[in-house]
Short mmCIF file of C-alpha atoms in Angstrom, two decimals:
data_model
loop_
_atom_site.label_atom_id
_atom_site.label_comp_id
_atom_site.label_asym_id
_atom_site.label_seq_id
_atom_site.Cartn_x
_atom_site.Cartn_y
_atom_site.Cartn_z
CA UNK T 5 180.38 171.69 128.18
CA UNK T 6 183.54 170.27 129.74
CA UNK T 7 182.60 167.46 132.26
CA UNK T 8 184.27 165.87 135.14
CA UNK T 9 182.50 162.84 136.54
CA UNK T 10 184.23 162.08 140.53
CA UNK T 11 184.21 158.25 141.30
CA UNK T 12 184.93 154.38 140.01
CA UNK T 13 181.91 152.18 140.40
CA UNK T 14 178.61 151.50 138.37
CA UNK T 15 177.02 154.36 139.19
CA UNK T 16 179.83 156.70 137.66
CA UNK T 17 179.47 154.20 134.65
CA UNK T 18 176.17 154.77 134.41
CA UNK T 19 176.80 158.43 134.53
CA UNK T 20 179.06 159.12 131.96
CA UNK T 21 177.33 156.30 129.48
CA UNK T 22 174.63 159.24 129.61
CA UNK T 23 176.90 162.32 129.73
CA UNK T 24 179.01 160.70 126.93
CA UNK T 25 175.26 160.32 125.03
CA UNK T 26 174.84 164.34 125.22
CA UNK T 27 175.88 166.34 122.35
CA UNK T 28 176.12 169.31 124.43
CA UNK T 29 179.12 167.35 126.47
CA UNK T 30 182.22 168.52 124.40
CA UNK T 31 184.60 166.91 126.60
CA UNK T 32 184.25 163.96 129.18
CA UNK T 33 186.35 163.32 132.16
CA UNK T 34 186.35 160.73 135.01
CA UNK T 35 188.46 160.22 137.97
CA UNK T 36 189.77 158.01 139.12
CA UNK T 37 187.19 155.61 136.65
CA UNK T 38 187.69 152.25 135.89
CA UNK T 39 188.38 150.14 132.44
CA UNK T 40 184.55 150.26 131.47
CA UNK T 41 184.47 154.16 132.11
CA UNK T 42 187.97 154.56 129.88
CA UNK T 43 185.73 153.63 126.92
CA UNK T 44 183.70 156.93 127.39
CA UNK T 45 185.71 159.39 129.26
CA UNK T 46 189.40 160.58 129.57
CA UNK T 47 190.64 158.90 133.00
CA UNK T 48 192.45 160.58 135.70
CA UNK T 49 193.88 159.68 138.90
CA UNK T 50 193.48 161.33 142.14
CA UNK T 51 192.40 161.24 145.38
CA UNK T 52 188.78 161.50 145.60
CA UNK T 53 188.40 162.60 149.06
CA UNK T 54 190.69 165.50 148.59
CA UNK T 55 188.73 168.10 147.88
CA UNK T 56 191.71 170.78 147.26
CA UNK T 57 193.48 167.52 144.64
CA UNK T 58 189.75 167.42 143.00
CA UNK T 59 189.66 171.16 142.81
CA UNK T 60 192.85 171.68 140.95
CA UNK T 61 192.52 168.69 138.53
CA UNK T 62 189.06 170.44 137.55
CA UNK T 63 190.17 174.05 137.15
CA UNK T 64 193.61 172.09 135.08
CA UNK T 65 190.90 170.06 132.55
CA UNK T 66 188.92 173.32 132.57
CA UNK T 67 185.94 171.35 133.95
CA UNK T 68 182.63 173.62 133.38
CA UNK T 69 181.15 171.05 135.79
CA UNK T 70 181.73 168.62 138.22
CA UNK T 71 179.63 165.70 139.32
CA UNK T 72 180.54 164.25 142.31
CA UNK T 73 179.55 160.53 142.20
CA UNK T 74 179.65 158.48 145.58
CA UNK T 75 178.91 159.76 149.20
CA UNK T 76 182.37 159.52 150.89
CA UNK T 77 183.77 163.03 149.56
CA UNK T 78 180.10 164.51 149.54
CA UNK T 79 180.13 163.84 153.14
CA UNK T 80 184.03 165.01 153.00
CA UNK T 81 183.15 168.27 151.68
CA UNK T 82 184.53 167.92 148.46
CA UNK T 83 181.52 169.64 146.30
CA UNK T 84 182.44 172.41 148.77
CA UNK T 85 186.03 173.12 147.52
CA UNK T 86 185.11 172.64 143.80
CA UNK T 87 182.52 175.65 144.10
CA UNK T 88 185.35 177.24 146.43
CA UNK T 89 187.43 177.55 143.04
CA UNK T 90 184.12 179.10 140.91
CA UNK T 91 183.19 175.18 139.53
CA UNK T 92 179.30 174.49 139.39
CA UNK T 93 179.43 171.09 141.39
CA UNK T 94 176.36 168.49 141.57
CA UNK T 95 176.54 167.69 145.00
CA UNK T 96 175.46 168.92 148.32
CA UNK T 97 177.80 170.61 151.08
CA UNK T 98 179.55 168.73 153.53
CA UNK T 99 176.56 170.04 156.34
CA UNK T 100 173.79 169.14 153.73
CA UNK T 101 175.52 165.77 153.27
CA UNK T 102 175.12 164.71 156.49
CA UNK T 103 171.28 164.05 155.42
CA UNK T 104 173.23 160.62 154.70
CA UNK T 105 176.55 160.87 157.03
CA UNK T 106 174.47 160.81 160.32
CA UNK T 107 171.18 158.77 160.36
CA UNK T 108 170.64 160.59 164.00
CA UNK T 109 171.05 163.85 161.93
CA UNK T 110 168.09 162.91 159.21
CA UNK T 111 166.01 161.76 161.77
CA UNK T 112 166.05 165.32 163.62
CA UNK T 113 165.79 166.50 159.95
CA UNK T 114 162.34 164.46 159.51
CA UNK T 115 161.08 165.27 162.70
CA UNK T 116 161.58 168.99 162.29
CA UNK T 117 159.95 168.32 158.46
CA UNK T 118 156.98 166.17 159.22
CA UNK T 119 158.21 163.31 157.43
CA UNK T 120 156.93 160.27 158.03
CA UNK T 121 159.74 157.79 159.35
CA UNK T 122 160.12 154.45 161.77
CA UNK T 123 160.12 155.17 165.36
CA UNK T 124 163.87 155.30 166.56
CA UNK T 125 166.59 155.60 169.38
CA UNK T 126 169.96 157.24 168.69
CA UNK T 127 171.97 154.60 171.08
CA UNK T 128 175.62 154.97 172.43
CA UNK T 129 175.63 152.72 175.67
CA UNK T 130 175.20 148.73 175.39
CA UNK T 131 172.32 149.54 178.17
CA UNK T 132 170.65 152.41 176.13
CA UNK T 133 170.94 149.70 173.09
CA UNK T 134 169.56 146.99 174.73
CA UNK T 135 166.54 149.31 176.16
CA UNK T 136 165.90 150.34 172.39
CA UNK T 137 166.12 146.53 171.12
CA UNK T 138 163.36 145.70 173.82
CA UNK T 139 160.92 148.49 173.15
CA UNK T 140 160.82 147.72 169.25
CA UNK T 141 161.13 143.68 169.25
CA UNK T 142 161.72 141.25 166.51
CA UNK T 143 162.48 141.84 163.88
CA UNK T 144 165.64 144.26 165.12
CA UNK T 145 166.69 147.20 162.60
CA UNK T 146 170.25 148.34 163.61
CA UNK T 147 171.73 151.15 161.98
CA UNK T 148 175.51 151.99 162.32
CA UNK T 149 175.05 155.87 162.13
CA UNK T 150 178.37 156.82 160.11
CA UNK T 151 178.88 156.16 156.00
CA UNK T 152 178.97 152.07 155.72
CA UNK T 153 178.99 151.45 152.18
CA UNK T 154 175.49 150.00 152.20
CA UNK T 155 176.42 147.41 154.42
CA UNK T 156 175.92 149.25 157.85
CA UNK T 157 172.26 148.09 158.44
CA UNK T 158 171.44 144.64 160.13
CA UNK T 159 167.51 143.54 160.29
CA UNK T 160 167.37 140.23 161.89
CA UNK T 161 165.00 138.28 164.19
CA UNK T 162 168.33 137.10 166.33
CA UNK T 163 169.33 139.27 169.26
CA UNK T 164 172.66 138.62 170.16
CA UNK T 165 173.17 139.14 166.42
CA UNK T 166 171.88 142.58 166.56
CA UNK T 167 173.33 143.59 169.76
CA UNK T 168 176.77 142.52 168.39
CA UNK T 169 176.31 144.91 165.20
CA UNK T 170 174.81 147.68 167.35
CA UNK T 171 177.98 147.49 170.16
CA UNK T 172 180.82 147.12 167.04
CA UNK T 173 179.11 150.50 166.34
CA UNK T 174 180.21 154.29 167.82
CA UNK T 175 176.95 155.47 167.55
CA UNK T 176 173.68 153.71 166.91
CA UNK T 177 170.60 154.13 165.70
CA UNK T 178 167.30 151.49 166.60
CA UNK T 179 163.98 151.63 164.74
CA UNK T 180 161.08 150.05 164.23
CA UNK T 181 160.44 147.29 161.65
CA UNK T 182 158.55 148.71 158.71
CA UNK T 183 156.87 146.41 156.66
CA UNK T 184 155.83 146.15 152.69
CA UNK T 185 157.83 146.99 150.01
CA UNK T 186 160.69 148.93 149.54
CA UNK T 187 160.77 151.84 146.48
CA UNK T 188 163.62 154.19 145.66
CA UNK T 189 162.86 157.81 144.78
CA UNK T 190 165.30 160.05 143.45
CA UNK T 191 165.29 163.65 143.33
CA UNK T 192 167.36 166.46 141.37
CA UNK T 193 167.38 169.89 143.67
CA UNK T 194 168.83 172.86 143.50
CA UNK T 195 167.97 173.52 147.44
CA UNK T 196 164.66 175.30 146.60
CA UNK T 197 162.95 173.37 143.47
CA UNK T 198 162.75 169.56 143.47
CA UNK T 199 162.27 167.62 140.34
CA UNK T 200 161.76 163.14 140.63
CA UNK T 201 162.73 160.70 138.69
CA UNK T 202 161.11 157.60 137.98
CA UNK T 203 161.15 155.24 140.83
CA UNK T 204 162.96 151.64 141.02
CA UNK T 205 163.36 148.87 143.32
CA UNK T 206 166.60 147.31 144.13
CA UNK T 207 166.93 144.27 145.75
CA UNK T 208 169.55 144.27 149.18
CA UNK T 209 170.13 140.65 149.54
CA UNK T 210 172.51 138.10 148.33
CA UNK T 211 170.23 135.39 147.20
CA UNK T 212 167.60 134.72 145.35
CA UNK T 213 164.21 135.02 147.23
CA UNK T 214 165.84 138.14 149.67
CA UNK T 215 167.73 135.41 151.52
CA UNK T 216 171.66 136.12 152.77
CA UNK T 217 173.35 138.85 153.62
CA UNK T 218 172.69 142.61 152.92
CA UNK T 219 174.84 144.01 149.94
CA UNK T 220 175.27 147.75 148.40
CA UNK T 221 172.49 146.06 146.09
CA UNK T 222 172.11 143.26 143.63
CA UNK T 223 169.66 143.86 140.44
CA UNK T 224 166.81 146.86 140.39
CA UNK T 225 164.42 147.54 137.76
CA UNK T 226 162.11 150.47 136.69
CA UNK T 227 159.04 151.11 136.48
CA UNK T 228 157.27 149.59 138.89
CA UNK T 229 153.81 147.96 137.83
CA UNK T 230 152.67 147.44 141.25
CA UNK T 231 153.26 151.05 142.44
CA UNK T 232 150.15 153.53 143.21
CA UNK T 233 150.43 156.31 140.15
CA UNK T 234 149.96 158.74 142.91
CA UNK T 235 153.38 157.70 144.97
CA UNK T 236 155.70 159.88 143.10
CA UNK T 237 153.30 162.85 143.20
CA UNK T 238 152.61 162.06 147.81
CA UNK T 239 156.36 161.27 148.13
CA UNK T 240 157.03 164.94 146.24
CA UNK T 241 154.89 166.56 148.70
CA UNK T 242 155.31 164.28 151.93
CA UNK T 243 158.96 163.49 151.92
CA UNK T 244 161.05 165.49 149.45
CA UNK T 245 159.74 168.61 149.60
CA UNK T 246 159.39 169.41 152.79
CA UNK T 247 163.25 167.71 153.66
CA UNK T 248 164.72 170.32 150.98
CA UNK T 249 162.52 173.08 152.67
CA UNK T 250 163.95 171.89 156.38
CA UNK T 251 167.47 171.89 155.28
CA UNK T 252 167.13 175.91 153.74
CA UNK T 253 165.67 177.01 156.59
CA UNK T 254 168.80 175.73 158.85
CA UNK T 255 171.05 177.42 156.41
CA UNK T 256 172.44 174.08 154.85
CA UNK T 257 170.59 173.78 151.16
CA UNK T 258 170.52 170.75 149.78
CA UNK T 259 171.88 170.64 146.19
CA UNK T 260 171.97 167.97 144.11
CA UNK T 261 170.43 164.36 144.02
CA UNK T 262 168.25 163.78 146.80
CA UNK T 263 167.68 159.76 147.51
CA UNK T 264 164.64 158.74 149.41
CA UNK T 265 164.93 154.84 150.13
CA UNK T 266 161.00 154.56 151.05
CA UNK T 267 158.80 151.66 152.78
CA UNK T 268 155.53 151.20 151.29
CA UNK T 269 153.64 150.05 154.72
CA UNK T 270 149.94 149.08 155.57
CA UNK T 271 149.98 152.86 157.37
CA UNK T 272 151.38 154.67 154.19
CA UNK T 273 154.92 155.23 153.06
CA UNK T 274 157.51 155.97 155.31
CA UNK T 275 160.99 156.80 155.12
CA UNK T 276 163.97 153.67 155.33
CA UNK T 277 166.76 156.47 154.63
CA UNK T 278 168.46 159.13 152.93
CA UNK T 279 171.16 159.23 150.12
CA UNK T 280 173.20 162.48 149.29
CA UNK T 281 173.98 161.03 146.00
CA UNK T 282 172.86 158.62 143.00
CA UNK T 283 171.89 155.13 144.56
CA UNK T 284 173.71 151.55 143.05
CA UNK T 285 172.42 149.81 141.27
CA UNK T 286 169.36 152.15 140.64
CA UNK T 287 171.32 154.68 138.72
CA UNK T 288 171.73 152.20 135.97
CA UNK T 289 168.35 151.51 135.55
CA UNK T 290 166.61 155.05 136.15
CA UNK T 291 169.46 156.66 133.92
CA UNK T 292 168.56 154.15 130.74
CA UNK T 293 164.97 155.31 130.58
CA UNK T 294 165.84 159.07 131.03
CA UNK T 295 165.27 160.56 127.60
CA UNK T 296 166.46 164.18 128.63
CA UNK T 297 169.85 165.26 128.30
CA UNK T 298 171.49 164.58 132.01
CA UNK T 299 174.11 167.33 131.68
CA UNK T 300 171.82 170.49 131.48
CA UNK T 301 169.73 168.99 134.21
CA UNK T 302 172.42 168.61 136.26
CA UNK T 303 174.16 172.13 135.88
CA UNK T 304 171.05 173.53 136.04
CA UNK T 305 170.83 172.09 139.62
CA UNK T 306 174.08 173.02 140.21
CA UNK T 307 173.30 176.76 139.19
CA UNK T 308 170.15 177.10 141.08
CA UNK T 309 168.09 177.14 137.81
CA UNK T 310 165.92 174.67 138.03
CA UNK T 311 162.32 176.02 138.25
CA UNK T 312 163.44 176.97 134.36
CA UNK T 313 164.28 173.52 133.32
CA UNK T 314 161.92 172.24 130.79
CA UNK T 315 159.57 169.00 131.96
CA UNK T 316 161.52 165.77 131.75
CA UNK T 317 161.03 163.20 129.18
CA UNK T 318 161.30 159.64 129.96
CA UNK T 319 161.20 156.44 127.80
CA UNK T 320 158.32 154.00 127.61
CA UNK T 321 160.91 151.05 128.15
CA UNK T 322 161.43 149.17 131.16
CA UNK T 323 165.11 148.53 132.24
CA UNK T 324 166.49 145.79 134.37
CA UNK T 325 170.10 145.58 135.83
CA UNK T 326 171.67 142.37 137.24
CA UNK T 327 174.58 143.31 139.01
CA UNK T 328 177.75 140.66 138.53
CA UNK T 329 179.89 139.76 141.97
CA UNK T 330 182.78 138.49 142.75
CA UNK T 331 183.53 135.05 144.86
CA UNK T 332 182.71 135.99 148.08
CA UNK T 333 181.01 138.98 148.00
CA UNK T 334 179.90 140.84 150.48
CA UNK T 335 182.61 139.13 152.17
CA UNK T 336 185.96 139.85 151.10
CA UNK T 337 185.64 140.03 147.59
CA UNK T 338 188.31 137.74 145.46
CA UNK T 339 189.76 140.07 142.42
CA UNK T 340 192.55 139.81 139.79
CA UNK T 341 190.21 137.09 137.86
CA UNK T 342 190.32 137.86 134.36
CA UNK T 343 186.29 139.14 132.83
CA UNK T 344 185.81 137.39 129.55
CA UNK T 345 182.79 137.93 127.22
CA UNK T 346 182.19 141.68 127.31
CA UNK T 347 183.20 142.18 123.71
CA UNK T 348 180.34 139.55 123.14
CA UNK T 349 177.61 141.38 124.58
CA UNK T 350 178.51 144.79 122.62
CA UNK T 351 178.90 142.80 119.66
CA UNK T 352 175.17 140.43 120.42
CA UNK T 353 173.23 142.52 122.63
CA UNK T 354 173.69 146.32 122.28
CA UNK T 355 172.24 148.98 122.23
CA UNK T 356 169.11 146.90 124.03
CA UNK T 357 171.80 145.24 127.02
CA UNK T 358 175.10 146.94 127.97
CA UNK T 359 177.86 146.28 130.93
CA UNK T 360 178.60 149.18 133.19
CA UNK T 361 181.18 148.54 135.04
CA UNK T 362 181.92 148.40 138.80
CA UNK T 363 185.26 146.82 140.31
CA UNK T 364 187.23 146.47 137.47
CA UNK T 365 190.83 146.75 136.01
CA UNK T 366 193.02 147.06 133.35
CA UNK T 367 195.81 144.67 133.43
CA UNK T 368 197.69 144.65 130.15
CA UNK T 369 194.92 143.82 127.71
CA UNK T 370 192.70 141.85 130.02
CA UNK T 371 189.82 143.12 131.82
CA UNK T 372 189.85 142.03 135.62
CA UNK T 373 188.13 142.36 138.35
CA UNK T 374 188.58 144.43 141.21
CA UNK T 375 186.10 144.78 143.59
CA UNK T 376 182.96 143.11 145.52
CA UNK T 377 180.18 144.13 142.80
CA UNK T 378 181.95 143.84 139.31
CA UNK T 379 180.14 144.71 136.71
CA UNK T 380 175.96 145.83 136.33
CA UNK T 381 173.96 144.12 133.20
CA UNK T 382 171.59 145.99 132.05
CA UNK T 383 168.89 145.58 129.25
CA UNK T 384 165.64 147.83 128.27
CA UNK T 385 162.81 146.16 126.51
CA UNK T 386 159.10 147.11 125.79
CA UNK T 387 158.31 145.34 129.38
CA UNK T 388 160.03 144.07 132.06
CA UNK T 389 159.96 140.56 130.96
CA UNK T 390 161.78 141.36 127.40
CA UNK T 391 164.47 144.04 129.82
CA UNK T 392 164.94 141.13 132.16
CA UNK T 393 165.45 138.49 129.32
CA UNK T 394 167.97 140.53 127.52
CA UNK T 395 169.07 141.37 130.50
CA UNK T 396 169.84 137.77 131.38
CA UNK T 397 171.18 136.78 127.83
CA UNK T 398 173.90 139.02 128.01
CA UNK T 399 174.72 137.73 131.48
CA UNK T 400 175.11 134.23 130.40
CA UNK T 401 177.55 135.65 127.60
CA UNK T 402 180.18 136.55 130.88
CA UNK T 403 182.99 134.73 132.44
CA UNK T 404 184.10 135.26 135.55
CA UNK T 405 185.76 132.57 137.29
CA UNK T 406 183.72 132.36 140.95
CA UNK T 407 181.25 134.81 140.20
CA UNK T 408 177.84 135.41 141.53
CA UNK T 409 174.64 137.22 140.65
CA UNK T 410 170.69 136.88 141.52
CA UNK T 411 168.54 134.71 139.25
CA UNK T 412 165.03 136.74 140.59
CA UNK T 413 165.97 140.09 139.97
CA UNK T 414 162.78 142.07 138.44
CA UNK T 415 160.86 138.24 138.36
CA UNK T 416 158.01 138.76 140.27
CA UNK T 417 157.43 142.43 139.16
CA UNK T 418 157.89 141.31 135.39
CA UNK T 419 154.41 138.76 135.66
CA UNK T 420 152.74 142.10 136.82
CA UNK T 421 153.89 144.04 133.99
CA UNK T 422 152.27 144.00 130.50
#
């Protein structure tokens, strides 16, 4: 099978490390990639939210499949035109996207589903939003209602902070606090059957101990030791279920990976948000203990085949990713620095700790970096205390000249964990 992964970050990374790991992938392909990805796929460039320039650079490589990656050309239609030119695509439609594109649009989703979500408004006005901010009280949840790159949600116990974030936004949307912990579920569907994965935790914040600002993500681990055995099996029938069963019966299937972001709360779990695609920096976690082939599963999503996919196997091992940042991040991120000590960790720490990588570059024979998140560390290990410490180890083994990364991620789980 002829592959062609869409996107540039971790999670593509993470992606193709496990395409590139299936002998039934003949030929890899990413676009547009970045200098990690070049190690295991052919790059390409191209314009990602084009769905006609992603259509013909698939039919050129003779791509049997197509896997779109981040959310901006889901929610841009571009799984559309690649199954426009006769291309199996892992992706939902542009409509069936907007599960993530429009938080107002899941809501009415989960309402019409019976899934259990935070109260909310859908506010335009600064007097509708300050009428929403009064009904729910501290602390404030304010949701910007487009695609924000993670960054698009403010929860804060300051008012004038959360009516500024609310008013910079078009559209709105206000919700009740929901307590407990947080748990990410992902799904593979092919708009009818739903198969999970393993869940993970990620961790939002800058700092250690959840404190700063709220980033695409900064370190996740999986399993979770702490988690009831029965969550995947209630969030299956609960949550994911009936929201792929809601979306077929409006005439907008949902096909492809199916992200629950889920609140574990003294009432039961309810729904944070949707994701149309593979979250960062889950992905890299989920994807290392996933002992079944990922291209099969995901064409068979793509085909509508699921319900005749064999069980899926998944490793014993815990995994633990530490995501690398640049100076500044989530501010604007500083790049161009030159990433030294990679070829340390493949030569020290692999096959147990790897770097996927996230904003970085080629320039001449240097590695530098690029973006806001740089690179993702990520170990296994027999627990979560040998996956973190390996983890760790190969994340003292990189330079990068201002950089920044969480000292806590997977800690507290990891003294709960045998």
């Amino acid at each position: 099978m002829k592959v062609l992964v869409i996107g540039g970050g971790a999670r593509e990374h993470a992606l193709c490390r496990s395409l590139s790991l299936d002998p039934d992938v003949t030929a890899l392909h990413c676009a547009p990639g970045n200098a990690g990805i070049a190690e295991v796929a052919e790059l390409h460039a191209v314009d990602a939210l084009d769905g006609a320039a992603v259509a013909a650079l698939a039919t050129r490589l003779g791509a049997e499949l197509v896997v779109v990656g981040p959310e901006a050309p889901l929610v841009a239609g571009v799984a559309d035109a690649v199954r426009h030119v006769g291309i199996p695509c892992f992706g939902p439609s542009e409509e069936a996207a907007e599960l993530e594109g429009s938080k107002a649009f899941a809501k009415d989703v989960m309402a019409a589903a019976g899934v259990p979500t935070a109260r909310s408004y859908v506010c335009t006005e600064p007097e509708e939003v300050d009428e929403a901010l009064d009904a729910f009280g501290t602390p404030y949840v304010v949701k910007d209602d487009g695609l924000a790159a993670g960054k698009g949600v403010v929860v804060t116990a300051d008012i004038e902070a959360a009516r500024a974030h609310a008013n910079a936004c078009d559209r709105v949307v206000i919700e009740e606090y929901l307590d407990g912990p947080e748990v990410s579920l992902f799904a593979i569907t092919d708009g009818t059957t739903v198969v999970p994965l393993q869940p993970a935790q990620d961790f939002k914040r800058a700092l250690d101990g959840d404190e700063g600002p709220n980033t695409g993500g900064m370190g996740a681990y999986s399993p979770l030791p702490w988690a009831d055995p029965r969550l995947v099996d209630e969030v299956m029938d609960t949550v994911l279920q009936p929201t792929v069963d809601e979306l077929r019966r409006r005439g907008t299937p949902f096909s492809g990976l199916l992200y629950a972001g889920l609140a574990i709360t003294s009432r039961g779990v309810r729904v944070i948000e949707f994701n149309a695609r593979f979250g960062d920096p889950e992905t890299q976690v989920v994807l290392a203990r996933l002992k079944t082939p990922l291209a099969g599963l995901l064409l068979a999503a793509a085909q509508g085949t699921l319900d005749l996919f064999p069980p899926l196997r998944w490793s014993d091992d815990a995994a633990v990713t530490v995501v690398v940042a640049s100076h500044n991040y989530p501010g604007t991120p500083r790049t161009g620095d030159p990433i030294e000590g990679l070829a340390d960790v493949a030569a020290q720490d692999a096959p147990a700790a790897y770097v996927l990588h996230a904003g970085t570059k080629r320039d001449g024979d240097a590695v530098v970096s690029a973006g806001g998140r740089v690179l993702s560390v990520t170990a296994t290990g027999a627990g979560l205390a040998e996956a973190r410490e390996r983890a760790y180890a190969a994340v003292d083994r990189i330079r990068l000249d201002g950089s920044q990364h969480r000292t806590d991620i997977a800690a507290k789980a990891a003294t709960e964990s045998p």
